């Protein structure tokens, strides 16, 4: 088995260490953020992100309608552009499909993907298609732009910054919990929209960047505990989070607030997690999305959670990781 995902990426990162300076190579930010930041044109930065959607790992044909799989495939990439405060421009789709897959499935998949692309003014501009020996594999590349020097990186947080999250957390993981449960209760996409048709927070990310409100940012694709750890690691800081302040999703039928653990560790909500310098006033909502302060950045390099019982415990990343031991 390969190394656990994070250790593997760290190893590849060390092996791929650039030999000369960013201004020379044109790669301003490489491995380690939501997107790579490239200098291709004067006056602006180009953002590039790539994400797999794999049958049996990211979706299941008996759980997810094909248009939801297409929608979620592109949403993963768009959300990474949002996390940089960027504007998405074009997408590239590499597809490997098994021989016995019905064409109707493929058509609905592409419909779901291009519907979301259209909504965000993104053009599907290329890709690759091949036969898969086993299972559906889709890789999405999204390219976007940001003004020169303005992309919001994971590495900008400092001790004393406040931590905010958009929307609500745990709603996507709640759908998976329901699908996995033995209750056989029907899981309808309408009751779990954040799981089946997540809306990438492009307008919010761009507004935070344009107003200079966010000092660091990441999207919550793996789960709050894991994504906050990524942000803290890249910034060389720690954090203290108040568990009671984390906005928990209200989903399902009947509608019910998700458990705290799902909000802390459940992934694929595609909300934005960002930090703001002391003194920056953060509105309670931007672009129709609520913003909640959940804690602050500390010097310690560790992440702690405070609960109502006033007990403080160290928060270990328990979100999604491939090849976890
Ligand atoms: P995200 O969840 O935002 O898509 P990931 O956790 O997948 O980010 O990746 C973290 C960083 O590692 C990103 O900069 C990504 O481009 C990089 N990365 C992941 N896998 C590889 C790989 N196989 N080779 C090179 N870089 C990689
Ligand atoms: Mg990301």
Short mmCIF file of C-alpha atoms and ligand atoms in Angstrom, two decimals:
data_model
loop_
_atom_site.label_atom_id
_atom_site.label_comp_id
_atom_site.label_asym_id
_atom_site.label_seq_id
_atom_site.Cartn_x
_atom_site.Cartn_y
_atom_site.Cartn_z
CA UNK A 1 0.00 0.00 0.00
CA UNK A 2 1.26 3.55 -0.73
CA UNK A 3 2.02 5.92 2.16
CA UNK A 4 -1.04 7.61 3.74
CA UNK A 5 -2.23 10.39 1.40
CA UNK A 6 -0.72 13.31 3.31
CA UNK A 7 2.68 11.66 3.79
CA UNK A 8 2.69 10.64 0.13
CA UNK A 9 1.96 14.18 -1.06
CA UNK A 10 4.67 15.48 1.33
CA UNK A 11 7.15 13.04 -0.22
CA UNK A 12 6.21 14.01 -3.80
CA UNK A 13 6.45 17.67 -2.75
CA UNK A 14 10.02 17.20 -1.46
CA UNK A 15 11.02 15.25 -4.58
CA UNK A 16 9.54 17.93 -6.87
CA UNK A 17 11.11 20.85 -5.00
CA UNK A 18 11.68 23.63 -7.57
CA UNK A 19 15.33 24.35 -8.35
CA UNK A 20 14.97 28.09 -8.83
CA UNK A 21 12.89 31.00 -7.56
CA UNK A 22 9.14 31.39 -8.19
CA UNK A 23 9.67 34.56 -10.21
CA UNK A 24 11.96 32.56 -12.50
CA UNK A 25 9.94 29.34 -12.85
CA UNK A 26 6.58 31.12 -13.14
CA UNK A 27 5.16 28.80 -10.44
CA UNK A 28 4.31 31.21 -7.62
CA UNK A 29 2.64 28.55 -5.42
CA UNK A 30 3.10 24.86 -6.22
CA UNK A 31 2.10 21.76 -4.26
CA UNK A 32 0.38 22.51 -0.92
CA UNK A 33 -2.55 24.79 -1.64
CA UNK A 34 -6.04 24.45 -3.13
CA UNK A 35 -4.72 25.54 -6.55
CA UNK A 36 -1.31 26.08 -8.08
CA UNK A 37 -0.70 29.78 -8.75
CA UNK A 38 1.14 30.43 -12.02
CA UNK A 39 2.38 33.63 -13.64
CA UNK A 40 1.43 33.14 -17.29
CA UNK A 41 0.42 36.69 -18.17
CA UNK A 42 1.57 40.02 -16.78
CA UNK A 43 -0.87 41.60 -14.29
CA UNK A 44 -2.68 38.43 -13.32
CA UNK A 45 -2.25 35.03 -11.74
CA UNK A 46 -3.50 31.78 -13.25
CA UNK A 47 -4.99 29.16 -10.93
CA UNK A 48 -4.96 25.43 -11.72
CA UNK A 49 -6.54 22.56 -9.78
CA UNK A 50 -7.16 18.88 -10.54
CA UNK A 51 -9.44 16.45 -8.69
CA UNK A 52 -10.47 12.82 -9.17
CA UNK A 53 -14.01 11.49 -8.84
CA UNK A 54 -13.81 7.70 -8.59
CA UNK A 55 -16.62 5.17 -8.52
CA UNK A 56 -16.71 3.40 -5.15
CA UNK A 57 -14.58 6.10 -3.48
CA UNK A 58 -16.28 9.44 -4.20
CA UNK A 59 -19.62 8.16 -5.47
CA UNK A 60 -21.66 5.01 -5.97
CA UNK A 61 -23.96 4.41 -8.91
CA UNK A 62 -26.62 2.96 -6.58
CA UNK A 63 -26.49 6.08 -4.37
CA UNK A 64 -25.82 8.97 -6.74
CA UNK A 65 -27.86 9.89 -9.82
CA UNK A 66 -25.49 10.42 -12.80
CA UNK A 67 -26.20 14.16 -13.08
CA UNK A 68 -25.23 14.52 -9.40
CA UNK A 69 -21.93 12.70 -10.10
CA UNK A 70 -21.21 15.15 -12.96
CA UNK A 71 -22.20 18.14 -10.83
CA UNK A 72 -20.05 17.03 -7.87
CA UNK A 73 -17.11 16.27 -10.17
CA UNK A 74 -16.94 19.89 -11.39
CA UNK A 75 -17.94 21.36 -8.00
CA UNK A 76 -14.75 19.89 -6.47
CA UNK A 77 -12.60 21.90 -8.88
CA UNK A 78 -14.69 25.08 -8.73
CA UNK A 79 -14.52 24.98 -4.93
CA UNK A 80 -10.70 25.00 -5.07
CA UNK A 81 -10.84 28.10 -7.30
CA UNK A 82 -13.27 29.68 -4.79
CA UNK A 83 -10.79 28.94 -1.97
CA UNK A 84 -8.18 31.13 -3.74
CA UNK A 85 -10.68 33.95 -4.28
CA UNK A 86 -10.43 33.28 -8.01
CA UNK A 87 -12.67 33.42 -11.05
CA UNK A 88 -13.06 30.09 -12.88
CA UNK A 89 -12.54 30.18 -16.65
CA UNK A 90 -12.29 26.71 -18.19
CA UNK A 91 -12.54 23.03 -17.24
CA UNK A 92 -10.94 19.90 -18.73
CA UNK A 93 -12.49 16.48 -18.16
CA UNK A 94 -10.58 13.18 -18.37
CA UNK A 95 -12.95 10.23 -18.38
CA UNK A 96 -12.26 6.50 -18.18
CA UNK A 97 -15.45 4.47 -18.60
CA UNK A 98 -16.08 0.72 -18.41
CA UNK A 99 -17.36 -0.92 -21.62
CA UNK A 100 -20.70 -1.98 -20.10
CA UNK A 101 -21.71 1.50 -18.84
CA UNK A 102 -25.01 2.62 -20.43
CA UNK A 103 -24.72 5.68 -22.68
CA UNK A 104 -27.71 7.20 -20.84
CA UNK A 105 -25.56 7.33 -17.66
CA UNK A 106 -22.76 9.18 -19.48
CA UNK A 107 -25.19 11.66 -21.03
CA UNK A 108 -26.77 12.50 -17.65
CA UNK A 109 -23.29 12.82 -16.08
CA UNK A 110 -22.21 15.36 -18.72
CA UNK A 111 -25.56 17.19 -18.44
CA UNK A 112 -25.04 17.65 -14.68
CA UNK A 113 -21.49 18.85 -15.24
CA UNK A 114 -22.20 21.35 -18.03
CA UNK A 115 -25.28 22.69 -16.21
CA UNK A 116 -23.04 23.72 -13.30
CA UNK A 117 -20.34 24.99 -15.70
CA UNK A 118 -22.87 27.26 -17.42
CA UNK A 119 -24.07 28.63 -14.10
CA UNK A 120 -20.53 29.83 -13.31
CA UNK A 121 -19.63 30.97 -16.84
CA UNK A 122 -17.08 28.15 -17.19
CA UNK A 123 -16.37 26.45 -20.54
CA UNK A 124 -15.62 22.73 -20.76
CA UNK A 125 -12.66 23.21 -23.06
CA UNK A 126 -11.14 19.73 -23.42
CA UNK A 127 -10.24 16.47 -21.76
CA UNK A 128 -9.51 12.86 -22.62
CA UNK A 129 -11.60 9.72 -22.98
CA UNK A 130 -10.56 6.12 -22.57
CA UNK A 131 -11.90 2.67 -21.71
CA UNK A 132 -11.52 1.72 -18.04
CA UNK A 133 -10.72 -1.88 -17.04
CA UNK A 134 -12.84 -1.42 -13.92
CA UNK A 135 -15.13 1.34 -12.64
CA UNK A 136 -15.76 4.94 -13.67
CA UNK A 137 -12.88 7.41 -13.24
CA UNK A 138 -13.32 11.14 -13.87
CA UNK A 139 -10.58 13.72 -13.38
CA UNK A 140 -11.49 17.39 -13.58
CA UNK A 141 -8.99 20.18 -14.18
CA UNK A 142 -10.22 23.72 -13.59
CA UNK A 143 -8.30 26.81 -14.61
CA UNK A 144 -9.08 30.28 -13.26
CA UNK A 145 -7.60 33.71 -12.66
CA UNK A 146 -6.97 36.21 -9.88
CA UNK A 147 -5.41 39.69 -9.94
CA UNK A 148 -1.62 39.71 -9.52
CA UNK A 149 -0.50 39.04 -5.95
CA UNK A 150 -4.09 38.69 -4.70
CA UNK A 151 -4.77 34.92 -4.59
CA UNK A 152 -5.71 33.96 -1.02
CA UNK A 153 -3.29 31.23 0.10
CA UNK A 154 -3.50 28.67 2.90
CA UNK A 155 -0.26 30.11 4.25
CA UNK A 156 -1.36 33.64 5.25
CA UNK A 157 -2.75 33.06 8.77
CA UNK A 158 -1.06 34.65 11.82
CA UNK A 159 -1.55 34.25 15.57
CA UNK A 160 -4.44 36.49 16.65
CA UNK A 161 -6.43 36.11 13.39
CA UNK A 162 -10.03 35.03 13.83
CA UNK A 163 -11.32 31.86 12.09
CA UNK A 164 -14.56 31.91 10.10
CA UNK A 165 -16.54 29.31 8.19
CA UNK A 166 -19.26 29.85 5.58
CA UNK A 167 -22.67 28.16 5.55
CA UNK A 168 -23.12 25.03 7.64
CA UNK A 169 -21.02 21.91 8.13
CA UNK A 170 -21.75 18.18 8.26
CA UNK A 171 -24.69 18.19 5.84
CA UNK A 172 -22.87 16.19 3.18
CA UNK A 173 -21.52 13.58 5.60
CA UNK A 174 -25.03 13.21 7.05
CA UNK A 175 -26.24 11.99 3.65
CA UNK A 176 -23.48 9.33 3.57
CA UNK A 177 -24.31 8.31 7.16
CA UNK A 178 -27.95 7.88 6.15
CA UNK A 179 -27.04 5.96 2.97
CA UNK A 180 -24.79 3.64 4.97
CA UNK A 181 -27.29 3.06 7.77
CA UNK A 182 -29.34 -0.09 7.72
CA UNK A 183 -32.60 1.85 8.12
CA UNK A 184 -33.35 1.54 4.35
CA UNK A 185 -34.93 4.98 4.61
CA UNK A 186 -34.90 6.60 1.19
CA UNK A 187 -32.23 9.28 0.84
CA UNK A 188 -33.62 11.81 -1.57
CA UNK A 189 -31.26 14.39 -3.13
CA UNK A 190 -33.81 17.11 -2.30
CA UNK A 191 -33.37 16.46 1.43
CA UNK A 192 -29.56 16.58 1.18
CA UNK A 193 -28.83 19.21 -1.50
CA UNK A 194 -25.38 20.05 -0.07
CA UNK A 195 -24.32 16.45 -0.67
CA UNK A 196 -25.84 15.78 -4.10
CA UNK A 197 -25.61 19.26 -5.65
CA UNK A 198 -23.06 21.32 -3.69
CA UNK A 199 -22.83 24.97 -4.71
CA UNK A 200 -19.19 26.12 -4.87
CA UNK A 201 -18.75 29.44 -3.01
CA UNK A 202 -17.27 31.36 -5.96
CA UNK A 203 -18.98 34.73 -5.32
CA UNK A 204 -18.11 34.60 -1.61
CA UNK A 205 -14.44 33.72 -2.29
CA UNK A 206 -14.11 36.52 -4.82
CA UNK A 207 -15.73 39.06 -2.48
CA UNK A 208 -13.45 38.08 0.42
CA UNK A 209 -10.44 38.50 -1.88
CA UNK A 210 -11.63 41.76 -3.48
CA UNK A 211 -12.37 43.39 -0.09
CA UNK A 212 -9.10 42.11 1.37
CA UNK A 213 -10.95 40.39 4.24
CA UNK A 214 -9.31 36.94 4.24
CA UNK A 215 -5.68 36.43 5.32
CA UNK A 216 -5.76 32.68 4.55
CA UNK A 217 -8.39 30.39 3.04
CA UNK A 218 -9.16 26.73 2.22
CA UNK A 219 -12.34 24.94 1.15
CA UNK A 220 -13.83 22.26 3.42
CA UNK A 221 -13.50 19.24 1.14
CA UNK A 222 -11.96 16.77 3.61
CA UNK A 223 -13.70 17.94 6.83
CA UNK A 224 -13.13 20.87 9.23
CA UNK A 225 -10.58 19.07 11.46
CA UNK A 226 -8.45 18.03 8.47
CA UNK A 227 -8.82 21.23 6.43
CA UNK A 228 -8.07 23.49 9.42
CA UNK A 229 -4.96 21.35 10.06
CA UNK A 230 -3.87 21.93 6.42
CA UNK A 231 -4.35 25.70 6.77
CA UNK A 232 -2.50 25.81 10.11
CA UNK A 233 0.36 23.67 8.82
CA UNK A 234 0.90 25.85 5.73
CA UNK A 235 0.76 28.98 7.92
CA UNK A 236 2.96 27.53 10.68
CA UNK A 237 0.37 28.29 13.37
CA UNK A 238 -2.19 26.57 15.63
CA UNK A 239 -5.83 27.23 16.45
CA UNK A 240 -8.47 27.16 19.11
CA UNK A 241 -12.01 26.35 18.02
CA UNK A 242 -15.21 26.63 20.06
CA UNK A 243 -17.27 23.51 19.31
CA UNK A 244 -20.52 25.27 20.27
CA UNK A 245 -19.98 27.93 17.59
CA UNK A 246 -19.59 25.54 14.65
CA UNK A 247 -22.66 25.99 12.45
CA UNK A 248 -24.22 22.55 12.08
CA UNK A 249 -26.23 21.67 8.98
CA UNK A 250 -29.96 20.98 9.26
CA UNK A 251 -30.76 18.25 6.75
CA UNK A 252 -32.86 15.13 6.05
CA UNK A 253 -36.52 14.38 6.47
CA UNK A 254 -37.67 15.29 9.06
CA UNK A 255 -35.08 18.08 9.14
CA UNK A 256 -32.63 17.62 11.98
CA UNK A 257 -29.38 19.26 13.07
CA UNK A 258 -26.36 16.99 12.42
CA UNK A 259 -24.22 15.65 15.27
CA UNK A 260 -21.19 17.66 16.31
CA UNK A 261 -18.76 14.98 15.07
CA UNK A 262 -20.17 15.19 11.55
CA UNK A 263 -19.70 18.98 11.57
CA UNK A 264 -16.13 18.59 12.91
CA UNK A 265 -14.92 15.77 10.68
CA UNK A 266 -17.41 15.22 7.83
CA UNK A 267 -16.09 16.22 4.40
CA UNK A 268 -17.45 17.37 1.04
CA UNK A 269 -19.41 20.38 2.29
CA UNK A 270 -17.36 22.67 0.01
CA UNK A 271 -17.74 25.66 2.32
CA UNK A 272 -14.94 28.21 2.80
CA UNK A 273 -12.80 28.23 5.94
CA UNK A 274 -10.84 31.48 6.26
CA UNK A 275 -9.00 33.69 8.70
CA UNK A 276 -9.22 37.47 9.19
CA UNK A 277 -6.82 39.89 10.86
CA UNK A 278 -7.99 41.43 14.16
CA UNK A 279 -9.92 44.62 13.43
CA UNK A 280 -11.26 43.51 10.02
CA UNK A 281 -15.04 43.67 10.25
CA UNK A 282 -16.58 40.52 8.78
CA UNK A 283 -20.26 40.86 7.80
CA UNK A 284 -22.69 38.18 9.01
CA UNK A 285 -23.25 37.22 5.39
CA UNK A 286 -21.78 37.79 1.94
CA UNK A 287 -23.37 36.82 -1.40
CA UNK A 288 -26.28 35.27 0.51
CA UNK A 289 -24.01 32.90 2.48
CA UNK A 290 -23.78 33.18 6.27
CA UNK A 291 -20.37 33.61 7.92
CA UNK A 292 -19.65 32.38 11.45
CA UNK A 293 -16.64 32.99 13.66
CA UNK A 294 -15.62 29.65 15.21
CA UNK A 295 -12.29 30.42 16.88
CA UNK A 296 -8.89 32.03 16.59
CA UNK A 297 -5.39 31.31 15.37
CA UNK A 298 -2.72 30.71 18.01
CA UNK A 299 1.05 30.44 18.06
CA UNK A 300 1.16 26.90 19.47
CA UNK A 301 1.01 24.86 16.20
CA UNK A 302 -1.59 22.61 17.80
CA UNK A 303 -5.35 22.72 17.32
CA UNK A 304 -7.62 22.67 20.38
CA UNK A 305 -11.39 22.45 20.70
CA UNK A 306 -13.33 24.01 23.54
CA UNK A 307 -16.63 22.42 24.51
CA UNK A 308 -19.48 23.60 26.74
CA UNK A 309 -18.14 21.63 29.68
CA UNK A 310 -15.18 24.05 29.32
CA UNK A 311 -12.85 21.12 28.75
CA UNK A 312 -10.27 21.71 26.08
CA UNK A 313 -8.97 18.83 23.99
CA UNK A 314 -6.55 18.58 21.11
CA UNK A 315 -8.30 18.19 17.76
CA UNK A 316 -6.70 15.50 15.63
CA UNK A 317 -7.53 15.51 11.92
CA UNK A 318 -10.21 12.85 11.46
CA UNK A 319 -11.57 13.93 8.09
CA UNK A 320 -11.02 12.12 4.82
CA UNK A 321 -7.58 10.69 3.95
CA UNK A 322 -6.79 8.12 1.24
CA UNK A 323 -4.55 5.12 2.24
CA UNK A 324 -5.15 5.87 5.92
CA UNK A 325 -3.56 3.16 8.06
P1 LIG B 1 -7.58 19.77 -2.36
O1 LIG B 1 -8.34 18.95 -1.33
O2 LIG B 1 -7.70 21.23 -2.17
O3 LIG B 1 -7.89 19.33 -3.78
P2 LIG B 1 -5.35 17.99 -1.93
O4 LIG B 1 -5.37 17.63 -0.48
O5 LIG B 1 -5.93 17.02 -2.92
O6 LIG B 1 -6.02 19.43 -2.11
O7 LIG B 1 -3.86 18.27 -2.36
C1 LIG B 1 -3.00 19.07 -1.58
C2 LIG B 1 -1.87 19.57 -2.46
O8 LIG B 1 -1.09 18.49 -2.96
C3 LIG B 1 -2.34 20.33 -3.72
O9 LIG B 1 -1.40 21.38 -3.95
C4 LIG B 1 -2.25 19.29 -4.82
O10 LIG B 1 -2.06 19.87 -6.09
C5 LIG B 1 -1.03 18.49 -4.39
N1 LIG B 1 -1.03 17.10 -4.87
C6 LIG B 1 -1.91 16.11 -4.56
N2 LIG B 1 -1.61 14.96 -5.19
C7 LIG B 1 -0.48 15.21 -5.92
C8 LIG B 1 0.33 14.41 -6.79
N3 LIG B 1 0.05 13.12 -7.04
N4 LIG B 1 1.40 15.00 -7.37
C9 LIG B 1 1.67 16.31 -7.13
N5 LIG B 1 0.96 17.09 -6.32
C10 LIG B 1 -0.12 16.57 -5.72
MG1 LIG B 2 -9.28 22.43 -1.66
#
